[in-house]
Amino acid sequence: MMDVLVVDDDFHVAEINAAYVDKTAGFHVVGTAHTALHAMRMLESRHVDLLLLDHYLPDRSGLDLVRRMRQKGMRSDVIMVTAAQDVEVVEAALRYGVLHYLVKPFTLDGLRSRLNSYTELRRSLRDAGDGTSPGQQQIDRIFGTVRTPATTAAPPAKGWSGPTVDLICQVIAAAEHPLSAQDVAARAGISRSTAQRYLRHLQENGSLRLSLRYGDAGRPEHRYARTESRRP
């Protein structure tokens, strides 16, 4: 089980990312932090295998945090999850040993592929650490696991926004119980009519399951939850 710290200045985004990581086999979120200082204090107080780290933090950048971690001898691995796309930032991430760099907005499959790649990396390193020197083939396999695996998610159908689909899927994945269209609209920051249209589309193609909640009077409320199906 990999212990993960999610670091993002946006409380809602941090909760969504943490909820999805917790639902990925082999990973457990030990906490969320919204500043570099808070993240450093958590790293100093407990073991963390992996950071999901935003670059834009209110007190210092995510890469400043990584640099400080390395100066203090902290060996936690890092996957950047950020909107930053400057070449200088990407180059610095490479130099500091960041394993993957995921640009927002990202798909759930995109995050899953990085987590699965990280699992494979840890497994390859464990298998190589048997007291013998790994050969070239084994070393190639270790470095190969750091490469971003290809994803097989199909593009959204014509007339549908991929980022909106992904945002709604993230909101549903983070919820502890089925959500109504109004719930999804409020959490995603979109209109209720847009939420209804996308939820109906996702339910019809099998990405979400529909349940009905009956009240004292009137029509039943439609409520949506995730299935194990992949994103459309």
mmCIF file of C-alpha atoms in Angstrom:
data_model
loop_
_atom_site.group_PDB
_atom_site.id
_atom_site.type_symbol
_atom_site.label_atom_id
_atom_site.label_comp_id
_atom_site.label_asym_id
_atom_site.label_seq_id
_atom_site.Cartn_x
_atom_site.Cartn_y
_atom_site.Cartn_z
ATOM 1 C CA MET A 1 0.000 0.000 0.000
ATOM 2 C CA MET A 2 1.474 3.333 -1.124
ATOM 3 C CA ASP A 3 0.953 6.305 1.215
ATOM 4 C CA VAL A 4 0.064 9.414 -0.791
ATOM 5 C CA LEU A 5 0.020 13.109 0.155
ATOM 6 C CA VAL A 6 -2.109 15.323 -2.118
ATOM 7 C CA VAL A 7 -0.891 18.943 -2.308
ATOM 8 C CA ASP A 8 -3.106 21.506 -4.064
ATOM 9 C CA ASP A 9 -4.077 25.061 -3.135
ATOM 10 C CA ASP A 10 -7.682 24.448 -4.212
ATOM 11 C CA PHE A 11 -9.476 22.612 -1.377
ATOM 12 C CA HIS A 12 -12.103 21.147 -3.697
ATOM 13 C CA VAL A 13 -9.582 19.880 -6.272
ATOM 14 C CA ALA A 14 -7.493 18.339 -3.494
ATOM 15 C CA GLU A 15 -10.551 16.490 -2.167
ATOM 16 C CA ILE A 16 -11.461 15.199 -5.628
ATOM 17 C CA ASN A 17 -7.934 13.982 -6.372
ATOM 18 C CA ALA A 18 -7.622 12.395 -2.927
ATOM 19 C CA ALA A 19 -10.930 10.582 -3.307
ATOM 20 C CA TYR A 20 -9.912 9.098 -6.622
ATOM 21 C CA VAL A 21 -6.471 8.025 -5.370
ATOM 22 C CA ASP A 22 -8.114 6.301 -2.416
ATOM 23 C CA LYS A 23 -10.293 4.343 -4.856
ATOM 24 C CA THR A 24 -7.244 3.149 -6.817
ATOM 25 C CA ALA A 25 -5.988 -0.253 -5.689
ATOM 26 C CA GLY A 26 -2.703 -0.132 -3.829
ATOM 27 C CA PHE A 27 -2.884 3.532 -2.791
ATOM 28 C CA HIS A 28 -3.961 5.262 0.417
ATOM 29 C CA VAL A 29 -4.184 9.023 0.970
ATOM 30 C CA VAL A 30 -2.610 9.986 4.283
ATOM 31 C CA GLY A 31 -3.614 13.628 4.018
ATOM 32 C CA THR A 32 -4.059 16.758 1.931
ATOM 33 C CA ALA A 33 -2.116 20.012 2.141
ATOM 34 C CA HIS A 34 -2.850 23.395 0.580
ATOM 35 C CA THR A 35 0.463 25.174 1.119
ATOM 36 C CA ALA A 36 4.106 24.170 0.783
ATOM 37 C CA LEU A 37 4.657 24.811 4.491
ATOM 38 C CA HIS A 38 1.796 22.523 5.481
ATOM 39 C CA ALA A 39 3.065 19.841 3.110
ATOM 40 C CA MET A 40 6.587 20.044 4.550
ATOM 41 C CA ARG A 41 5.284 19.704 8.095
ATOM 42 C CA MET A 42 3.339 16.590 7.114
ATOM 43 C CA LEU A 43 6.398 15.129 5.382
ATOM 44 C CA GLU A 44 8.445 15.715 8.529
ATOM 45 C CA SER A 45 5.858 14.067 10.764
ATOM 46 C CA ARG A 46 5.067 10.872 8.866
ATOM 47 C CA HIS A 47 6.140 8.542 6.066
ATOM 48 C CA VAL A 48 4.941 9.438 2.559
ATOM 49 C CA ASP A 49 5.705 7.341 -0.520
ATOM 50 C CA LEU A 50 4.284 9.662 -3.150
ATOM 51 C CA LEU A 51 3.230 13.307 -3.523
ATOM 52 C CA LEU A 52 0.601 14.442 -6.019
ATOM 53 C CA LEU A 53 1.875 18.011 -6.213
ATOM 54 C CA ASP A 54 0.515 21.193 -7.756
ATOM 55 C CA HIS A 55 3.097 23.779 -8.836
ATOM 56 C CA TYR A 56 1.026 26.867 -8.009
ATOM 57 C CA LEU A 57 0.919 27.095 -4.218
ATOM 58 C CA PRO A 58 0.249 30.310 -2.243
ATOM 59 C CA ASP A 59 3.489 30.456 -0.241
ATOM 60 C CA ARG A 60 6.043 28.938 -2.636
ATOM 61 C CA SER A 61 6.014 26.858 -5.801
ATOM 62 C CA GLY A 62 5.677 23.118 -5.880
ATOM 63 C CA LEU A 63 9.180 22.794 -7.327
ATOM 64 C CA ASP A 64 10.545 24.925 -4.486
ATOM 65 C CA LEU A 65 9.011 22.354 -2.160
ATOM 66 C CA VAL A 66 10.654 19.498 -4.092
ATOM 67 C CA ARG A 67 14.033 21.255 -3.951
ATOM 68 C CA ARG A 68 13.667 21.747 -0.182
ATOM 69 C CA MET A 69 12.694 18.078 0.220
ATOM 70 C CA ARG A 70 15.831 16.932 -1.575
ATOM 71 C CA GLN A 71 18.015 19.291 0.473
ATOM 72 C CA LYS A 72 16.618 17.705 3.639
ATOM 73 C CA GLY A 73 17.219 14.195 2.313
ATOM 74 C CA MET A 74 13.525 13.344 1.868
ATOM 75 C CA ARG A 75 13.090 10.586 -0.711
ATOM 76 C CA SER A 76 9.334 10.712 -1.298
ATOM 77 C CA ASP A 77 8.512 10.381 -4.990
ATOM 78 C CA VAL A 78 6.659 13.143 -6.820
ATOM 79 C CA ILE A 79 4.070 13.308 -9.576
ATOM 80 C CA MET A 80 3.306 16.883 -10.640
ATOM 81 C CA VAL A 81 -0.410 17.582 -11.188
ATOM 82 C CA THR A 82 -0.573 21.174 -12.378
ATOM 83 C CA ALA A 83 -1.678 23.654 -15.023
ATOM 84 C CA ALA A 84 1.906 24.930 -15.380
ATOM 85 C CA GLN A 85 3.254 24.191 -18.867
ATOM 86 C CA ASP A 86 6.323 26.451 -19.021
ATOM 87 C CA VAL A 87 9.357 24.687 -20.453
ATOM 88 C CA GLU A 88 11.461 25.982 -17.547
ATOM 89 C CA VAL A 89 9.125 24.355 -15.035
ATOM 90 C CA VAL A 90 9.067 21.056 -16.927
ATOM 91 C CA GLU A 91 12.878 21.064 -17.220
ATOM 92 C CA ALA A 92 13.283 21.793 -13.491
ATOM 93 C CA ALA A 93 10.857 18.973 -12.693
ATOM 94 C CA LEU A 94 13.058 16.585 -14.668
ATOM 95 C CA ARG A 95 16.187 17.759 -12.860
ATOM 96 C CA TYR A 96 14.566 17.283 -9.439
ATOM 97 C CA GLY A 97 13.570 13.717 -10.275
ATOM 98 C CA VAL A 98 9.812 14.213 -10.723
ATOM 99 C CA LEU A 99 8.504 10.914 -12.103
ATOM 100 C CA HIS A 100 5.481 12.140 -14.067
ATOM 101 C CA TYR A 101 4.003 15.472 -15.086
ATOM 102 C CA LEU A 102 0.219 15.560 -15.520
ATOM 103 C CA VAL A 103 -1.280 18.762 -16.967
ATOM 104 C CA LYS A 104 -4.643 20.033 -15.734
ATOM 105 C CA PRO A 105 -7.353 19.468 -16.743
ATOM 106 C CA PHE A 106 -6.601 15.758 -16.911
ATOM 107 C CA THR A 107 -8.722 12.648 -17.366
ATOM 108 C CA LEU A 108 -9.241 10.073 -14.667
ATOM 109 C CA ASP A 109 -7.603 7.552 -16.977
ATOM 110 C CA GLY A 110 -4.612 9.895 -17.211
ATOM 111 C CA LEU A 111 -4.183 9.887 -13.440
ATOM 112 C CA ARG A 112 -4.787 6.148 -13.226
ATOM 113 C CA SER A 113 -2.095 5.474 -15.848
ATOM 114 C CA ARG A 114 0.480 7.439 -13.824
ATOM 115 C CA LEU A 115 -0.413 5.656 -10.607
ATOM 116 C CA ASN A 116 -0.230 2.275 -12.327
ATOM 117 C CA SER A 117 3.131 3.250 -13.825
ATOM 118 C CA TYR A 118 4.360 4.165 -10.353
ATOM 119 C CA THR A 119 3.223 0.808 -8.991
ATOM 120 C CA GLU A 120 5.163 -0.949 -11.747
ATOM 121 C CA LEU A 121 8.252 1.140 -10.986
ATOM 122 C CA ARG A 122 8.187 0.214 -7.308
ATOM 123 C CA ARG A 123 7.650 -3.438 -8.183
ATOM 124 C CA SER A 124 10.582 -3.424 -10.632
ATOM 125 C CA LEU A 125 12.868 -1.806 -8.061
ATOM 126 C CA ARG A 126 11.805 -4.328 -5.416
ATOM 127 C CA ASP A 127 12.459 -7.245 -7.761
ATOM 128 C CA ALA A 128 15.888 -5.831 -8.622
ATOM 129 C CA GLY A 129 16.877 -5.382 -4.982
ATOM 130 C CA ASP A 130 17.683 -9.021 -4.284
ATOM 131 C CA GLY A 131 21.355 -8.414 -3.499
ATOM 132 C CA THR A 132 22.610 -8.945 -7.045
ATOM 133 C CA SER A 133 23.492 -6.331 -9.645
ATOM 134 C CA PRO A 134 20.727 -5.866 -12.220
ATOM 135 C CA GLY A 135 21.728 -6.374 -15.829
ATOM 136 C CA GLN A 136 21.036 -4.022 -18.711
ATOM 137 C CA GLN A 137 17.689 -5.649 -19.499
ATOM 138 C CA GLN A 138 16.428 -5.225 -15.956
ATOM 139 C CA ILE A 139 17.674 -1.636 -15.793
ATOM 140 C CA ASP A 140 15.914 -0.885 -19.080
ATOM 141 C CA ARG A 141 12.719 -2.305 -17.615
ATOM 142 C CA ILE A 142 13.051 -0.082 -14.539
ATOM 143 C CA PHE A 143 13.541 3.067 -16.620
ATOM 144 C CA GLY A 144 10.779 1.951 -18.966
ATOM 145 C CA THR A 145 8.204 1.983 -16.183
ATOM 146 C CA VAL A 146 8.751 5.729 -15.718
ATOM 147 C CA ARG A 147 7.533 6.424 -19.233
ATOM 148 C CA THR A 148 3.911 7.464 -19.501
ATOM 149 C CA PRO A 149 1.830 4.434 -20.493
ATOM 150 C CA ALA A 150 -0.549 4.866 -23.372
ATOM 151 C CA THR A 151 -4.182 5.379 -22.480
ATOM 152 C CA THR A 152 -7.017 3.841 -24.418
ATOM 153 C CA ALA A 153 -9.775 6.276 -23.509
ATOM 154 C CA ALA A 154 -11.783 7.259 -26.546
ATOM 155 C CA PRO A 155 -12.357 10.948 -27.301
ATOM 156 C CA PRO A 156 -15.737 12.423 -26.370
ATOM 157 C CA ALA A 157 -18.476 12.296 -28.942
ATOM 158 C CA LYS A 158 -19.070 15.313 -31.170
ATOM 159 C CA GLY A 159 -20.820 18.093 -29.277
ATOM 160 C CA TRP A 160 -19.458 17.014 -25.887
ATOM 161 C CA SER A 161 -16.622 18.712 -24.018
ATOM 162 C CA GLY A 162 -13.903 16.341 -22.808
ATOM 163 C CA PRO A 163 -12.897 18.542 -19.825
ATOM 164 C CA THR A 164 -16.554 18.825 -18.752
ATOM 165 C CA VAL A 165 -16.983 15.059 -18.956
ATOM 166 C CA ASP A 166 -13.851 14.580 -16.864
ATOM 167 C CA LEU A 167 -14.886 17.221 -14.315
ATOM 168 C CA ILE A 168 -18.270 15.568 -13.786
ATOM 169 C CA CYS A 169 -16.632 12.139 -13.511
ATOM 170 C CA GLN A 170 -14.232 13.507 -10.886
ATOM 171 C CA VAL A 171 -17.106 15.023 -8.892
ATOM 172 C CA ILE A 172 -19.027 11.727 -8.980
ATOM 173 C CA ALA A 173 -15.900 9.716 -8.068
ATOM 174 C CA ALA A 174 -15.238 11.942 -5.048
ATOM 175 C CA ALA A 175 -18.777 11.628 -3.672
ATOM 176 C CA GLU A 176 -19.535 9.174 -0.885
ATOM 177 C CA HIS A 177 -23.139 8.724 -2.078
ATOM 178 C CA PRO A 178 -25.119 9.186 -5.318
ATOM 179 C CA LEU A 179 -25.583 12.808 -6.401
ATOM 180 C CA SER A 180 -28.452 14.643 -8.049
ATOM 181 C CA ALA A 181 -27.972 16.916 -11.055
ATOM 182 C CA GLN A 182 -28.243 19.911 -8.732
ATOM 183 C CA ASP A 183 -25.532 18.459 -6.463
ATOM 184 C CA VAL A 184 -23.220 17.896 -9.438
ATOM 185 C CA ALA A 185 -23.896 21.373 -10.836
ATOM 186 C CA ALA A 186 -23.028 23.019 -7.516
ATOM 187 C CA ARG A 187 -19.824 21.016 -7.003
ATOM 188 C CA ALA A 188 -18.639 21.351 -10.608
ATOM 189 C CA GLY A 189 -19.551 25.017 -11.006
ATOM 190 C CA ILE A 190 -21.766 24.455 -14.057
ATOM 191 C CA SER A 191 -25.445 25.034 -14.762
ATOM 192 C CA ARG A 192 -28.034 22.471 -13.710
ATOM 193 C CA SER A 193 -29.186 21.999 -17.321
ATOM 194 C CA THR A 194 -25.605 21.257 -18.452
ATOM 195 C CA ALA A 195 -25.160 18.814 -15.569
ATOM 196 C CA GLN A 196 -28.417 17.052 -16.489
ATOM 197 C CA ARG A 197 -27.406 16.738 -20.138
ATOM 198 C CA TYR A 198 -23.974 15.296 -19.382
ATOM 199 C CA LEU A 199 -25.239 13.013 -16.618
ATOM 200 C CA ARG A 200 -27.865 11.576 -18.940
ATOM 201 C CA HIS A 201 -25.199 11.007 -21.615
ATOM 202 C CA LEU A 202 -22.835 9.301 -19.151
ATOM 203 C CA GLN A 203 -25.615 7.149 -17.748
ATOM 204 C CA GLU A 204 -26.776 6.049 -21.190
ATOM 205 C CA ASN A 205 -23.295 4.912 -22.253
ATOM 206 C CA GLY A 206 -22.754 3.005 -19.006
ATOM 207 C CA SER A 207 -20.221 5.295 -17.332
ATOM 208 C CA LEU A 208 -22.656 6.164 -14.525
ATOM 209 C CA ARG A 209 -25.490 4.270 -12.907
ATOM 210 C CA LEU A 210 -28.860 5.837 -12.178
ATOM 211 C CA SER A 211 -30.954 5.363 -9.064
ATOM 212 C CA LEU A 212 -34.216 6.972 -8.026
ATOM 213 C CA ARG A 213 -34.888 8.649 -4.700
ATOM 214 C CA TYR A 214 -38.558 8.931 -3.782
ATOM 215 C CA GLY A 215 -39.747 11.774 -1.598
ATOM 216 C CA ASP A 216 -43.061 12.464 0.056
ATOM 217 C CA ALA A 217 -44.620 13.789 -3.120
ATOM 218 C CA GLY A 218 -43.889 14.563 -6.744
ATOM 219 C CA ARG A 219 -41.533 12.956 -9.214
ATOM 220 C CA PRO A 220 -38.609 10.844 -7.949
ATOM 221 C CA GLU A 221 -35.199 12.515 -7.916
ATOM 222 C CA HIS A 222 -32.605 11.073 -10.270
ATOM 223 C CA ARG A 223 -29.295 10.380 -8.552
ATOM 224 C CA TYR A 224 -26.034 9.265 -10.142
ATOM 225 C CA ALA A 225 -23.036 7.212 -8.985
ATOM 226 C CA ARG A 226 -19.925 5.856 -10.672
ATOM 227 C CA THR A 227 -19.616 2.414 -12.199
ATOM 228 C CA GLU A 228 -16.456 0.459 -12.899
ATOM 229 C CA SER A 229 -16.686 1.345 -16.573
ATOM 230 C CA ARG A 230 -14.049 3.534 -18.169
ATOM 231 C CA ARG A 231 -14.582 7.133 -19.195
ATOM 232 C CA PRO A 232 -16.264 7.522 -22.595
#
